[in-house]
């Protein structure tokens, strides 16, 4: 709806909104009066505290006329905390670009005085055995979460107005809210992305504003402000918790367990306003229906607020409530009422839309109204919200007791780092974990105390336990986002499900220290590091940075160590004592320090003669060189995909990688790089640039491409003349039942079914079982042949002529976790997912999908790291 439809705020406004104009009339210049009255019309000045500055008074410009930088947002909130005894601000962390991550608590001074007592009392709602909480004694908790997508900017400005309203108003209704509610505000979940967008819009603002959608103000460049520093979609990170921003807010979330949590978003400028309930087809069968029913209750308050403004809106059409990965669904898995709200975006000060000119200030006003309406609804429904949360955790434990699996055991003695990562994730989510009290053997695999842990199903967090260890519940193809999110499967960590729970050891409340460092003292001959341990990747990067000569084993061997006879598998790192720049003592110190930092064990070996397998001087133990890696990053590239590779190198391995813009390829000396990574995207390079790229590969370069870039590499002939072109996309011509209504080979379908039919044909993010050749260097360290891969695209890789080059193959009858339409499922069965083609002196590594998907697919991210650090050995030349 165009902002000009509401000049001066003439529509009837909620009482709190009407409580502001008088302050504006007496304290602001005439131009500000109109602007502030737009947000807060029909006011009585006596209801406001003049000692509390409006955002406009503090910032120096009217809200909606300029995009507020994060540092100014933080400054204003801290000023409110200084001046108001209702507002408390904590810094809970820092973003990757060192912007403060804040949490704001707003409630009455009396509640602040006993804040910890109230928090502890509220937390008992998650304890099925604790007595019921009296709503008259404990406030309801309302979470207002803003700017998770940084370029969805209206909510951040609305947050300033919301915080001001709660700090300054002396209206009786507001005072009642403050007595009966604790308002928990996350003012900017993604401050790095928000500033990226704000700075762009401010840099290209004009006077008067330009409404043309093609104007630069409305067209952000790569990577746009949606994502954080590492191009992570933080709204899909609540379960995997890979980013520091997510971990900081999860800690606060679990301290307070909001009864209502609103996640503020924006959508296309041609839309209106969306709030839940969502379609029932997009609900999770794991959750009780009561959780979704409350969306209908809360929707009445949201509808009333927008009705009073005359703003258009809709519900029940899209945006799922299926998985706990989102900011609006994670609360649903904790007995709260999570809500996605979406405002049509102006992406600038004003933009022409099919509904007329859409002004930034109009989008802000709608978000402000919804935030205040959410508090109103929470206070009014206080008792029922408490009952909902209490019943939720009781029913979760009971659901776990009845579940076919009574417990989950996980851990791998050969991969202590990954085992600890999963343990840490469980603790972040406040999932109850116990030490294993005695060995457990399932299907020939033994889990031992000290290297494995057990998670009982019968616990209040069962629904989140299910989300991590079990396959996703079945769903149709109409779900908005990914339909698979089983974290343990994506980690690739050894785990089993038990029908009877084993005897539980002590509860684990903190991550135990890693048993890391060199064992066996100073080596007389060499050191060995098990490549199956995920931490070995970080250690290799550290050693190569320090110019240590490292070799890797292409065949297994058994050696005598301080632990006795120890078997080492494919990819084992071998560091000889001889031939190093460091003397033996310095080498030991360097290795021990690197091992402790990486959380891995290093074995000292006294001889090069193995007890079994190859000896340490064998040609089967080959030298590694430090890779020089370039990532193609820029316009046309899938930002989250390339961001996953960047994050893996930068944060997990601390290895530098050059970021090249697509326009630089063909102009830079590619010979300076050993590996070049192409994520999915659009590569409009001319023939000369493609020829340059091909020549670089033939001369020894290694191209790593995944997703649509893998298809592009095939289609442009980068795999050589013998490689077949990539297969066409699936689902191009979806058919009706039995192909009914065909004409000239194409089906005839009802237009009204278009959205559902197209949804059925897409790959909605799936976990698919596959077989990996773990003797191939691309899959070194993968512990078992049977693995899971992420299937986010419909790309299938044709087989290469070299029978040893097709490394990962989807099973003929794969286990599919998530929704995959029948046609696409049939097409992908038996398809290749990863392969390596030798081209001249170099190679091309293809993955059908991003192997480091969303930064938590650690099971296949291993192969990405292998592709980069073992590049010289991936595709050996054929023997004469």
PDB file of C-alpha atoms in Angstrom, residues 13 42 74 125 199 233 302 388 391 424 459 501 553 555 615 622 627 669 681 688 694 768 779 784 799 803 812 836 874:
ATOM      1  CA  UNK A  13      -4.566   4.399  15.714  1.00  0.00           C
ATOM      2  CA  UNK A  42      -3.309  12.034  18.241  1.00  0.00           C
ATOM      3  CA  UNK A  74      23.789   1.140  19.738  1.00  0.00           C
ATOM      4  CA  UNK A 125       8.313 -23.516  32.525  1.00  0.00           C
ATOM      5  CA  UNK A 199      25.618   2.553   3.751  1.00  0.00           C
ATOM      6  CA  UNK A 233      21.895 -16.486   5.985  1.00  0.00           C
ATOM      7  CA  UNK A 302      -1.741  -8.109  14.391  1.00  0.00           C
ATOM      8  CA  UNK A 388       1.223 -23.611  26.407  1.00  0.00           C
ATOM      9  CA  UNK A 391       2.460 -28.316  28.445  1.00  0.00           C
ATOM     10  CA  UNK A 424      29.192 -28.704  22.044  1.00  0.00           C
ATOM     11  CA  UNK A 459      13.745 -35.305  27.999  1.00  0.00           C
ATOM     12  CA  UNK A 501      18.550 -46.675  26.751  1.00  0.00           C
ATOM     13  CA  UNK A 553      49.682 -41.636   3.255  1.00  0.00           C
ATOM     14  CA  UNK A 555      47.764 -46.492   1.770  1.00  0.00           C
ATOM     15  CA  UNK A 615      56.703 -48.096   5.366  1.00  0.00           C
ATOM     16  CA  UNK A 622      53.602 -38.307  -0.778  1.00  0.00           C
ATOM     17  CA  UNK A 627      48.123 -24.497  -1.668  1.00  0.00           C
ATOM     18  CA  UNK A 669      48.138 -14.368 -13.622  1.00  0.00           C
ATOM     19  CA  UNK A 681      26.169 -18.841 -10.050  1.00  0.00           C
ATOM     20  CA  UNK A 688      39.058 -15.976 -24.552  1.00  0.00           C
ATOM     21  CA  UNK A 694      41.412 -24.128 -19.602  1.00  0.00           C
ATOM     22  CA  UNK A 768      20.445 -38.306   0.330  1.00  0.00           C
ATOM     23  CA  UNK A 779      37.526 -38.699   0.200  1.00  0.00           C
ATOM     24  CA  UNK A 784      32.841 -44.989   6.114  1.00  0.00           C
ATOM     25  CA  UNK A 799      30.056 -40.478 -15.354  1.00  0.00           C
ATOM     26  CA  UNK A 803      36.372 -45.540 -13.800  1.00  0.00           C
ATOM     27  CA  UNK A 812      20.300 -46.632  -6.582  1.00  0.00           C
ATOM     28  CA  UNK A 836      37.701 -35.663 -10.442  1.00  0.00           C
ATOM     29  CA  UNK A 874      43.778 -36.037  -6.981  1.00  0.00           C
TER      30      UNK A 874
END
